[in-house]
Amino acid sequence: MLLYQSFISQVESSFGEVWCTFIKGKATKMEKWIAEAYELFAPYSVRFPLNICTCNSCSPEDFQQALLEYPLREIPVDMLQAYLGSVPLDNGAATALDMKHFLPRILQALVNDEDVRSLDETLLDKLCCHFPECWTKEEIDWLKRFAAAWFDSQLTAPRYEGCLVVWLNMFQFAGLGVVDELLAVWTEQADKTAALREFVDLYLDIPYGSNEPDWYKVCYLPEHCPNRTQFAARLSAWFAHPDTRTRFRRALEQALLEGKEDENKTLSWEQCYDWLAQLN
């Protein structure tokens, strides 16, 4: 919370009260989900030793004991980072059950932009949502709603350029199986500047002689990513779908007429529009 308040103070001094109010509004919207997470996953506890590697490069026993002394909401960023970066034991289900205890704090770190993982794509990679023995239907449904809310917030105020594909990748690593729903949100909001910018970036990643990006290069899809082949196939189907291409072509046309794009990217936006027009 102190980090968040410091961030707001910096924004207010640099950009003024109006922009600060906008940022607060977006944060408040996601804070509702964090409050729900703490309530939903409150029944889950953990005990020493955790189901992660105890070597000096991961989470030694003394570190684990120190970690478990903290109230969940107050776990320091560096300790959460160390825990998430530790190698899980062979029993992935046991690690996933531990993660259910820590999940509200992890999602809080995501919303507050706390640096707790070297790759955003792998923030939730120990959740194993594809293990039915670890998750109830209520929990999976809630996680899917959270994913949609987070993705929607990033279409309005993206954390950084190129993040939409990263968030798709992140929930795939979690084993959540929510890619179609998130891609639908992207298409429905094709008129948003961030939605258009990142669609154009996908167009620019198309190799010569192809009609779609190489999804294994656009995304981080190592062999241990759950259902990576199906994930790439869903991205491919979405990118090639007539409705996707029609919506983004119309949105690009309107944006170009209104001058919404960065002047340095006008050419690439026009090229993408022409390419879509030729396909329809």
CSV table of N, CA and C in Angstrom, one decimal, residues 65-215:
chain,number,residue,atom,x,y,z
A,65,GLN,N,10.8,-20.5,6.9
A,65,GLN,CA,10.3,-20.3,8.3
A,65,GLN,C,10.0,-18.8,8.5
A,66,ALA,N,11.0,-18.0,8.0
A,66,ALA,CA,10.8,-16.5,8.1
A,66,ALA,C,9.7,-16.0,7.3
A,67,LEU,N,9.5,-16.6,6.1
A,67,LEU,CA,8.4,-16.2,5.2
A,67,LEU,C,7.0,-16.5,5.9
A,68,LEU,N,6.9,-17.6,6.5
A,68,LEU,CA,5.6,-18.0,7.1
A,68,LEU,C,5.3,-17.2,8.4
A,69,GLU,N,6.2,-16.5,8.9
A,69,GLU,CA,6.0,-15.6,10.1
A,69,GLU,C,5.2,-14.4,9.7
A,70,TYR,N,5.2,-14.0,8.4
A,70,TYR,CA,4.5,-12.8,8.0
A,70,TYR,C,3.0,-13.0,7.8
A,71,PRO,N,2.2,-12.1,8.2
A,71,PRO,CA,0.8,-12.1,7.8
A,71,PRO,C,0.8,-12.0,6.2
A,72,LEU,N,-0.2,-12.7,5.6
A,72,LEU,CA,-0.2,-12.9,4.2
A,72,LEU,C,-0.1,-11.5,3.4
A,73,ARG,N,-0.9,-10.6,3.9
A,73,ARG,CA,-0.9,-9.3,3.2
A,73,ARG,C,0.4,-8.5,3.3
A,74,GLU,N,1.2,-8.9,4.3
A,74,GLU,CA,2.4,-8.1,4.6
A,74,GLU,C,3.7,-8.8,4.1
A,75,ILE,N,3.6,-9.9,3.3
A,75,ILE,CA,4.8,-10.5,2.8
A,75,ILE,C,5.6,-9.5,2.0
A,76,PRO,N,6.9,-9.3,2.3
A,76,PRO,CA,7.7,-8.4,1.5
A,76,PRO,C,7.9,-8.8,0.1
A,77,VAL,N,8.1,-7.8,-0.8
A,77,VAL,CA,8.2,-8.1,-2.2
A,77,VAL,C,9.4,-9.1,-2.5
A,78,ASP,N,10.5,-8.9,-1.8
A,78,ASP,CA,11.7,-9.7,-2.1
A,78,ASP,C,11.5,-11.1,-1.7
A,79,MET,N,10.7,-11.3,-0.6
A,79,MET,CA,10.4,-12.7,-0.1
A,79,MET,C,9.4,-13.4,-1.1
A,80,LEU,N,8.5,-12.7,-1.5
A,80,LEU,CA,7.5,-13.2,-2.5
A,80,LEU,C,8.2,-13.6,-3.8
A,81,GLN,N,9.1,-12.7,-4.2
A,81,GLN,CA,9.9,-13.0,-5.4
A,81,GLN,C,10.7,-14.2,-5.3
A,82,ALA,N,11.4,-14.4,-4.1
A,82,ALA,CA,12.2,-15.6,-3.9
A,82,ALA,C,11.3,-16.9,-3.9
A,83,TYR,N,10.2,-16.8,-3.3
A,83,TYR,CA,9.3,-18.0,-3.2
A,83,TYR,C,8.8,-18.3,-4.7
A,84,LEU,N,8.4,-17.3,-5.4
A,84,LEU,CA,7.8,-17.6,-6.8
A,84,LEU,C,8.9,-18.1,-7.7
A,85,GLY,N,10.2,-17.7,-7.4
A,85,GLY,CA,11.3,-18.1,-8.3
A,85,GLY,C,11.9,-19.5,-7.9
A,86,SER,N,11.4,-20.1,-6.9
A,86,SER,CA,11.9,-21.4,-6.4
A,86,SER,C,11.3,-22.5,-7.2
A,87,VAL,N,12.1,-23.5,-7.4
A,87,VAL,CA,11.7,-24.7,-8.2
A,87,VAL,C,10.7,-25.5,-7.4
A,88,PRO,N,9.6,-25.9,-8.0
A,88,PRO,CA,8.6,-26.7,-7.2
A,88,PRO,C,9.1,-28.1,-7.1
A,89,LEU,N,8.6,-28.8,-6.1
A,89,LEU,CA,8.9,-30.3,-6.0
A,89,LEU,C,8.1,-31.1,-7.1
A,90,ASP,N,8.4,-32.3,-7.1
A,90,ASP,CA,7.8,-33.2,-8.2
A,90,ASP,C,6.3,-33.2,-8.1
A,91,ASN,N,5.8,-33.1,-6.9
A,91,ASN,CA,4.3,-33.1,-6.6
A,91,ASN,C,3.7,-31.7,-7.0
A,92,GLY,N,3.4,-31.5,-8.2
A,92,GLY,CA,2.9,-30.2,-8.7
A,92,GLY,C,1.6,-29.9,-8.0
A,93,ALA,N,0.7,-30.9,-7.7
A,93,ALA,CA,-0.5,-30.6,-7.0
A,93,ALA,C,-0.3,-30.0,-5.6
A,94,ALA,N,0.7,-30.5,-4.9
A,94,ALA,CA,1.0,-30.0,-3.5
A,94,ALA,C,1.4,-28.6,-3.6
A,95,THR,N,2.3,-28.3,-4.6
A,95,THR,CA,2.7,-26.9,-4.8
A,95,THR,C,1.6,-26.0,-5.1
A,96,ALA,N,0.6,-26.5,-6.0
A,96,ALA,CA,-0.5,-25.7,-6.3
A,96,ALA,C,-1.4,-25.4,-5.1
A,97,LEU,N,-1.5,-26.3,-4.2
A,97,LEU,CA,-2.3,-26.1,-3.0
A,97,LEU,C,-1.6,-25.0,-2.1
A,98,ASP,N,-0.3,-25.1,-2.1
A,98,ASP,CA,0.4,-24.0,-1.3
A,98,ASP,C,0.1,-22.6,-2.0
A,99,MET,N,0.1,-22.6,-3.3
A,99,MET,CA,-0.1,-21.4,-4.1
A,99,MET,C,-1.5,-20.8,-3.8
A,100,LYS,N,-2.4,-21.6,-3.5
A,100,LYS,CA,-3.8,-21.1,-3.3
A,100,LYS,C,-3.8,-20.2,-2.0
A,101,HIS,N,-2.9,-20.5,-1.1
A,101,HIS,CA,-2.8,-19.7,0.1
A,101,HIS,C,-2.2,-18.3,-0.3
A,102,PHE,N,-1.1,-18.4,-1.1
A,102,PHE,CA,-0.4,-17.2,-1.4
A,102,PHE,C,-1.0,-16.3,-2.5
A,103,LEU,N,-2.0,-16.9,-3.2
A,103,LEU,CA,-2.6,-16.3,-4.4
A,103,LEU,C,-3.1,-14.9,-4.2
A,104,PRO,N,-3.8,-14.6,-3.2
A,104,PRO,CA,-4.3,-13.2,-3.0
A,104,PRO,C,-3.1,-12.2,-3.0
A,105,ARG,N,-2.0,-12.5,-2.3
A,105,ARG,CA,-0.9,-11.6,-2.2
A,105,ARG,C,-0.2,-11.5,-3.6
A,106,ILE,N,-0.2,-12.6,-4.3
A,106,ILE,CA,0.4,-12.6,-5.7
A,106,ILE,C,-0.4,-11.7,-6.6
A,107,LEU,N,-1.7,-11.8,-6.6
A,107,LEU,CA,-2.5,-11.0,-7.4
A,107,LEU,C,-2.5,-9.5,-7.0
A,108,GLN,N,-2.3,-9.3,-5.7
A,108,GLN,CA,-2.1,-7.9,-5.2
A,108,GLN,C,-0.8,-7.4,-5.8
A,109,ALA,N,0.2,-8.2,-5.8
A,109,ALA,CA,1.5,-7.7,-6.4
A,109,ALA,C,1.3,-7.4,-7.9
A,110,LEU,N,0.5,-8.2,-8.6
A,110,LEU,CA,0.3,-7.9,-10.0
A,110,LEU,C,-0.4,-6.6,-10.2
A,111,VAL,N,-1.5,-6.4,-9.5
A,111,VAL,CA,-2.2,-5.1,-9.6
A,111,VAL,C,-1.4,-3.9,-9.2
A,112,ASN,N,-0.6,-4.1,-8.2
A,112,ASN,CA,0.2,-2.9,-7.7
A,112,ASN,C,1.6,-2.8,-8.5
A,113,ASP,N,1.8,-3.6,-9.5
A,113,ASP,CA,3.0,-3.6,-10.3
A,113,ASP,C,4.2,-3.7,-9.4
A,114,GLU,N,4.2,-4.7,-8.5
A,114,GLU,CA,5.4,-5.1,-7.7
A,114,GLU,C,6.2,-6.1,-8.5
A,115,ASP,N,7.5,-5.9,-8.5
A,115,ASP,CA,8.4,-6.8,-9.2
A,115,ASP,C,8.7,-8.1,-8.5
A,116,VAL,N,7.8,-9.1,-8.7
A,116,VAL,CA,8.0,-10.3,-8.0
A,116,VAL,C,8.3,-11.5,-8.9
A,117,ARG,N,8.5,-11.3,-10.2
A,117,ARG,CA,8.8,-12.4,-11.1
A,117,ARG,C,9.6,-11.8,-12.2
A,118,SER,N,10.7,-12.5,-12.6
A,118,SER,CA,11.5,-12.0,-13.7
A,118,SER,C,10.8,-11.9,-15.0
A,119,LEU,N,9.8,-12.8,-15.2
A,119,LEU,CA,9.0,-12.8,-16.4
A,119,LEU,C,7.5,-12.7,-16.0
A,120,ASP,N,6.8,-11.7,-16.5
A,120,ASP,CA,5.4,-11.6,-16.2
A,120,ASP,C,4.6,-12.9,-16.6
A,121,GLU,N,5.1,-13.5,-17.7
A,121,GLU,CA,4.4,-14.6,-18.3
A,121,GLU,C,4.3,-15.8,-17.2
A,122,THR,N,5.3,-15.9,-16.4
A,122,THR,CA,5.4,-17.0,-15.5
A,122,THR,C,5.0,-16.7,-14.0
A,123,LEU,N,4.3,-15.6,-13.8
A,123,LEU,CA,3.9,-15.2,-12.5
A,123,LEU,C,3.0,-16.2,-11.8
A,124,LEU,N,2.2,-16.9,-12.6
A,124,LEU,CA,1.2,-17.8,-12.1
A,124,LEU,C,1.5,-19.3,-12.5
A,125,ASP,N,2.7,-19.6,-12.9
A,125,ASP,CA,3.0,-20.8,-13.5
A,125,ASP,C,2.9,-22.0,-12.5
A,126,LYS,N,2.8,-21.8,-11.2
A,126,LYS,CA,2.7,-22.9,-10.3
A,126,LYS,C,1.2,-23.2,-9.8
A,127,LEU,N,0.3,-22.4,-10.4
A,127,LEU,CA,-1.1,-22.6,-10.0
A,127,LEU,C,-1.7,-23.9,-10.4
A,128,CYS,N,-1.3,-24.4,-11.6
A,128,CYS,CA,-1.8,-25.7,-12.1
A,128,CYS,C,-3.3,-25.8,-12.1
A,129,CYS,N,-4.0,-24.8,-12.7
A,129,CYS,CA,-5.4,-24.7,-12.7
A,129,CYS,C,-6.0,-25.9,-13.5
A,130,HIS,N,-5.2,-26.6,-14.3
A,130,HIS,CA,-5.7,-27.7,-15.1
A,130,HIS,C,-5.6,-29.0,-14.3
A,131,PHE,N,-5.3,-28.9,-13.0
A,131,PHE,CA,-5.4,-30.1,-12.1
A,131,PHE,C,-6.7,-30.0,-11.4
A,132,PRO,N,-7.7,-30.8,-11.8
A,132,PRO,CA,-9.0,-30.7,-11.3
A,132,PRO,C,-9.1,-31.1,-9.8
A,133,GLU,N,-8.1,-31.8,-9.3
A,133,GLU,CA,-8.1,-32.2,-7.9
A,133,GLU,C,-7.7,-31.0,-7.0
A,134,CYS,N,-7.2,-30.0,-7.6
A,134,CYS,CA,-6.7,-28.8,-6.8
A,134,CYS,C,-7.7,-27.7,-6.7
A,135,TRP,N,-8.7,-27.6,-7.6
A,135,TRP,CA,-9.5,-26.4,-7.7
A,135,TRP,C,-11.0,-26.8,-7.8
A,136,THR,N,-11.8,-25.9,-7.1
A,136,THR,CA,-13.2,-26.1,-7.2
A,136,THR,C,-13.7,-25.3,-8.4
A,137,LYS,N,-14.9,-25.6,-8.9
A,137,LYS,CA,-15.5,-24.9,-10.0
A,137,LYS,C,-15.7,-23.4,-9.6
A,138,GLU,N,-16.1,-23.1,-8.4
A,138,GLU,CA,-16.2,-21.7,-8.0
A,138,GLU,C,-14.9,-20.9,-8.1
A,139,GLU,N,-13.8,-21.6,-7.7
A,139,GLU,CA,-12.5,-20.9,-7.8
A,139,GLU,C,-12.1,-20.7,-9.2
A,140,ILE,N,-12.2,-21.7,-10.1
A,140,ILE,CA,-11.9,-21.5,-11.5
A,140,ILE,C,-12.7,-20.4,-12.1
A,141,ASP,N,-14.0,-20.4,-11.9
A,141,ASP,CA,-14.9,-19.4,-12.4
A,141,ASP,C,-14.5,-18.0,-12.0
A,142,TRP,N,-14.1,-17.9,-10.7
A,142,TRP,CA,-13.6,-16.6,-10.2
A,142,TRP,C,-12.3,-16.2,-10.9
A,143,LEU,N,-11.4,-17.1,-11.0
A,143,LEU,CA,-10.1,-16.8,-11.7
A,143,LEU,C,-10.4,-16.3,-13.1
A,144,LYS,N,-11.3,-16.9,-13.8
A,144,LYS,CA,-11.6,-16.5,-15.2
A,144,LYS,C,-12.2,-15.1,-15.2
A,145,ARG,N,-13.0,-14.8,-14.2
A,145,ARG,CA,-13.6,-13.4,-14.2
A,145,ARG,C,-12.5,-12.4,-13.8
A,146,PHE,N,-11.6,-12.8,-12.9
A,146,PHE,CA,-10.5,-11.9,-12.6
A,146,PHE,C,-9.6,-11.7,-13.9
A,147,ALA,N,-9.3,-12.8,-14.6
A,147,ALA,CA,-8.5,-12.6,-15.8
A,147,ALA,C,-9.2,-11.7,-16.8
A,148,ALA,N,-10.5,-11.8,-17.0
A,148,ALA,CA,-11.2,-10.9,-17.9
A,148,ALA,C,-11.1,-9.5,-17.5
A,149,ALA,N,-11.3,-9.3,-16.1
A,149,ALA,CA,-11.2,-7.9,-15.6
A,149,ALA,C,-9.9,-7.3,-15.7
A,150,TRP,N,-8.8,-8.1,-15.5
A,150,TRP,CA,-7.5,-7.6,-15.6
A,150,TRP,C,-7.1,-7.3,-17.1
A,151,PHE,N,-7.5,-8.2,-18.0
A,151,PHE,CA,-7.3,-7.9,-19.4
A,151,PHE,C,-8.0,-6.7,-19.9
A,152,ASP,N,-9.3,-6.5,-19.4
A,152,ASP,CA,-10.0,-5.3,-19.8
A,152,ASP,C,-9.3,-4.0,-19.3
A,153,SER,N,-8.8,-4.1,-18.1
A,153,SER,CA,-8.1,-2.9,-17.5
A,153,SER,C,-6.9,-2.6,-18.3
A,154,GLN,N,-6.2,-3.6,-18.9
A,154,GLN,CA,-5.0,-3.3,-19.6
A,154,GLN,C,-5.3,-2.8,-21.1
A,155,LEU,N,-6.5,-3.0,-21.5
A,155,LEU,CA,-6.9,-2.4,-22.8
A,155,LEU,C,-7.1,-0.9,-22.7
A,156,THR,N,-7.5,-0.5,-21.5
A,156,THR,CA,-7.7,0.9,-21.2
A,156,THR,C,-6.4,1.6,-20.8
A,157,ALA,N,-5.7,1.0,-19.9
A,157,ALA,CA,-4.4,1.6,-19.4
A,157,ALA,C,-3.3,0.5,-19.4
A,158,PRO,N,-2.8,0.2,-20.6
A,158,PRO,CA,-1.8,-0.9,-20.6
A,158,PRO,C,-0.5,-0.6,-19.8
A,159,ARG,N,0.0,-1.6,-19.1
A,159,ARG,CA,1.2,-1.4,-18.3
A,159,ARG,C,2.4,-1.0,-19.1
A,160,TYR,N,2.5,-1.7,-20.3
A,160,TYR,CA,3.6,-1.4,-21.2
A,160,TYR,C,3.2,-1.9,-22.5
A,161,GLU,N,3.9,-1.4,-23.6
A,161,GLU,CA,3.6,-1.8,-24.9
A,161,GLU,C,4.0,-3.3,-25.1
A,162,GLY,N,3.0,-4.0,-25.7
A,162,GLY,CA,3.2,-5.4,-25.9
A,162,GLY,C,2.7,-6.3,-24.8
A,163,CYS,N,2.0,-5.7,-23.8
A,163,CYS,CA,1.6,-6.5,-22.6
A,163,CYS,C,0.4,-7.4,-22.9
A,164,LEU,N,-0.4,-7.2,-23.9
A,164,LEU,CA,-1.6,-8.0,-24.0
A,164,LEU,C,-1.3,-9.4,-24.3
A,165,VAL,N,-0.3,-9.7,-25.2
A,165,VAL,CA,0.1,-11.0,-25.4
A,165,VAL,C,0.7,-11.6,-24.2
A,166,VAL,N,1.4,-10.8,-23.4
A,166,VAL,CA,2.1,-11.3,-22.2
A,166,VAL,C,1.0,-11.8,-21.2
A,167,TRP,N,-0.1,-11.0,-21.1
A,167,TRP,CA,-1.1,-11.4,-20.1
A,167,TRP,C,-1.9,-12.7,-20.6
A,168,LEU,N,-2.1,-12.8,-21.9
A,168,LEU,CA,-2.6,-14.1,-22.4
A,168,LEU,C,-1.7,-15.2,-22.1
A,169,ASN,N,-0.4,-15.0,-22.3
A,169,ASN,CA,0.6,-16.1,-21.9
A,169,ASN,C,0.6,-16.4,-20.5
A,170,MET,N,0.5,-15.4,-19.6
A,170,MET,CA,0.5,-15.6,-18.2
A,170,MET,C,-0.6,-16.5,-17.7
A,171,PHE,N,-1.8,-16.2,-18.2
A,171,PHE,CA,-3.0,-17.1,-17.8
A,171,PHE,C,-2.9,-18.5,-18.4
A,172,GLN,N,-2.2,-18.6,-19.5
A,172,GLN,CA,-2.0,-19.9,-20.1
A,172,GLN,C,-1.0,-20.7,-19.2
A,173,PHE,N,0.0,-20.1,-18.8
A,173,PHE,CA,1.0,-20.7,-17.9
A,173,PHE,C,0.3,-21.2,-16.6
A,174,ALA,N,-0.8,-20.5,-16.2
A,174,ALA,CA,-1.5,-20.9,-15.0
A,174,ALA,C,-2.4,-22.1,-15.2
A,175,GLY,N,-2.5,-22.5,-16.5
A,175,GLY,CA,-3.4,-23.6,-16.9
A,175,GLY,C,-4.9,-23.3,-16.8
A,176,LEU,N,-5.2,-22.0,-16.9
A,176,LEU,CA,-6.6,-21.6,-16.7
A,176,LEU,C,-7.5,-21.8,-17.9
A,177,GLY,N,-7.0,-21.9,-19.1
A,177,GLY,CA,-7.8,-22.2,-20.2
A,177,GLY,C,-8.9,-21.1,-20.5
A,178,VAL,N,-8.4,-19.8,-20.5
A,178,VAL,CA,-9.3,-18.7,-20.7
A,178,VAL,C,-9.0,-17.9,-21.9
A,179,VAL,N,-8.1,-18.4,-22.8
A,179,VAL,CA,-7.6,-17.6,-23.9
A,179,VAL,C,-8.8,-17.1,-24.8
A,180,ASP,N,-9.7,-17.9,-25.1
A,180,ASP,CA,-10.8,-17.5,-26.0
A,180,ASP,C,-11.6,-16.4,-25.5
A,181,GLU,N,-11.9,-16.4,-24.2
A,181,GLU,CA,-12.6,-15.3,-23.5
A,181,GLU,C,-11.8,-14.0,-23.6
A,182,LEU,N,-10.5,-14.1,-23.3
A,182,LEU,CA,-9.7,-12.9,-23.3
A,182,LEU,C,-9.6,-12.3,-24.8
A,183,LEU,N,-9.4,-13.2,-25.7
A,183,LEU,CA,-9.4,-12.7,-27.1
A,183,LEU,C,-10.7,-12.1,-27.6
A,184,ALA,N,-11.8,-12.6,-27.0
A,184,ALA,CA,-13.1,-12.0,-27.3
A,184,ALA,C,-13.2,-10.5,-26.8
A,185,VAL,N,-12.6,-10.4,-25.6
A,185,VAL,CA,-12.6,-9.0,-25.0
A,185,VAL,C,-11.7,-8.1,-25.9
A,186,TRP,N,-10.6,-8.6,-26.3
A,186,TRP,CA,-9.7,-7.8,-27.2
A,186,TRP,C,-10.5,-7.4,-28.5
A,187,THR,N,-11.2,-8.3,-29.1
A,187,THR,CA,-11.9,-8.0,-30.3
A,187,THR,C,-13.1,-7.0,-30.1
A,188,GLU,N,-13.8,-7.2,-29.0
A,188,GLU,CA,-14.9,-6.4,-28.6
A,188,GLU,C,-14.5,-4.9,-28.4
A,189,GLN,N,-13.3,-4.7,-28.0
A,189,GLN,CA,-12.8,-3.4,-27.7
A,189,GLN,C,-11.7,-3.0,-28.8
A,190,ALA,N,-11.9,-3.4,-30.0
A,190,ALA,CA,-11.0,-3.1,-31.1
A,190,ALA,C,-10.8,-1.6,-31.3
A,191,ASP,N,-11.7,-0.8,-30.8
A,191,ASP,CA,-11.6,0.7,-31.1
A,191,ASP,C,-10.7,1.3,-30.1
A,192,LYS,N,-10.3,0.6,-29.0
A,192,LYS,CA,-9.3,1.2,-28.1
A,192,LYS,C,-7.9,1.3,-28.7
A,193,THR,N,-7.2,2.4,-28.4
A,193,THR,CA,-5.9,2.6,-29.0
A,193,THR,C,-5.0,1.5,-28.7
A,194,ALA,N,-5.0,1.0,-27.4
A,194,ALA,CA,-4.1,-0.1,-27.1
A,194,ALA,C,-4.4,-1.4,-27.8
A,195,ALA,N,-5.7,-1.7,-28.0
A,195,ALA,CA,-6.1,-2.9,-28.7
A,195,ALA,C,-5.6,-2.8,-30.2
A,196,LEU,N,-5.7,-1.6,-30.8
A,196,LEU,CA,-5.3,-1.5,-32.2
A,196,LEU,C,-3.7,-1.5,-32.3
A,197,ARG,N,-3.1,-0.8,-31.4
A,197,ARG,CA,-1.6,-0.8,-31.4
A,197,ARG,C,-1.0,-2.2,-31.3
A,198,GLU,N,-1.6,-3.0,-30.4
A,198,GLU,CA,-1.0,-4.3,-30.3
A,198,GLU,C,-1.4,-5.3,-31.4
A,199,PHE,N,-2.6,-5.1,-32.0
A,199,PHE,CA,-2.9,-5.9,-33.1
A,199,PHE,C,-2.0,-5.6,-34.3
A,200,VAL,N,-1.7,-4.3,-34.5
A,200,VAL,CA,-0.8,-3.9,-35.5
A,200,VAL,C,0.6,-4.5,-35.3
A,201,ASP,N,1.0,-4.6,-34.0
A,201,ASP,CA,2.3,-5.2,-33.7
A,201,ASP,C,2.3,-6.7,-34.1
A,202,LEU,N,1.2,-7.3,-33.9
A,202,LEU,CA,1.1,-8.7,-34.4
A,202,LEU,C,1.2,-8.8,-35.9
A,203,TYR,N,0.6,-7.9,-36.6
A,203,TYR,CA,0.7,-7.8,-38.1
A,203,TYR,C,2.2,-7.6,-38.5
A,204,LEU,N,2.9,-6.8,-37.8
A,204,LEU,CA,4.3,-6.5,-38.1
A,204,LEU,C,5.2,-7.7,-37.8
A,205,ASP,N,4.7,-8.7,-37.0
A,205,ASP,CA,5.5,-9.9,-36.7
A,205,ASP,C,5.2,-11.0,-37.7
A,206,ILE,N,4.4,-10.8,-38.7
A,206,ILE,CA,4.1,-11.8,-39.7
A,206,ILE,C,5.3,-12.1,-40.6
A,207,PRO,N,5.8,-13.3,-40.6
A,207,PRO,CA,7.0,-13.6,-41.5
A,207,PRO,C,6.6,-13.4,-42.9
A,208,TYR,N,7.6,-13.2,-43.8
A,208,TYR,CA,7.3,-13.0,-45.2
A,208,TYR,C,6.8,-14.3,-45.7
A,209,GLY,N,5.7,-14.2,-46.5
A,209,GLY,CA,5.1,-15.4,-47.1
A,209,GLY,C,4.0,-16.0,-46.3
A,210,SER,N,3.7,-15.5,-45.1
A,210,SER,CA,2.7,-16.1,-44.2
A,210,SER,C,1.6,-15.1,-44.0
A,211,ASN,N,0.5,-15.6,-43.4
A,211,ASN,CA,-0.6,-14.7,-43.1
A,211,ASN,C,-0.9,-14.6,-41.6
A,212,GLU,N,0.1,-15.0,-40.8
A,212,GLU,CA,-0.1,-14.9,-39.3
A,212,GLU,C,1.3,-14.9,-38.7
A,213,PRO,N,1.4,-14.4,-37.5
A,213,PRO,CA,2.7,-14.4,-36.8
A,213,PRO,C,3.1,-15.9,-36.4
A,214,ASP,N,4.4,-16.1,-36.2
A,214,ASP,CA,4.9,-17.3,-35.6
A,214,ASP,C,4.6,-17.2,-34.1
A,215,TRP,N,3.6,-17.9,-33.6
A,215,TRP,CA,3.1,-17.7,-32.3
A,215,TRP,C,4.2,-18.2,-31.3
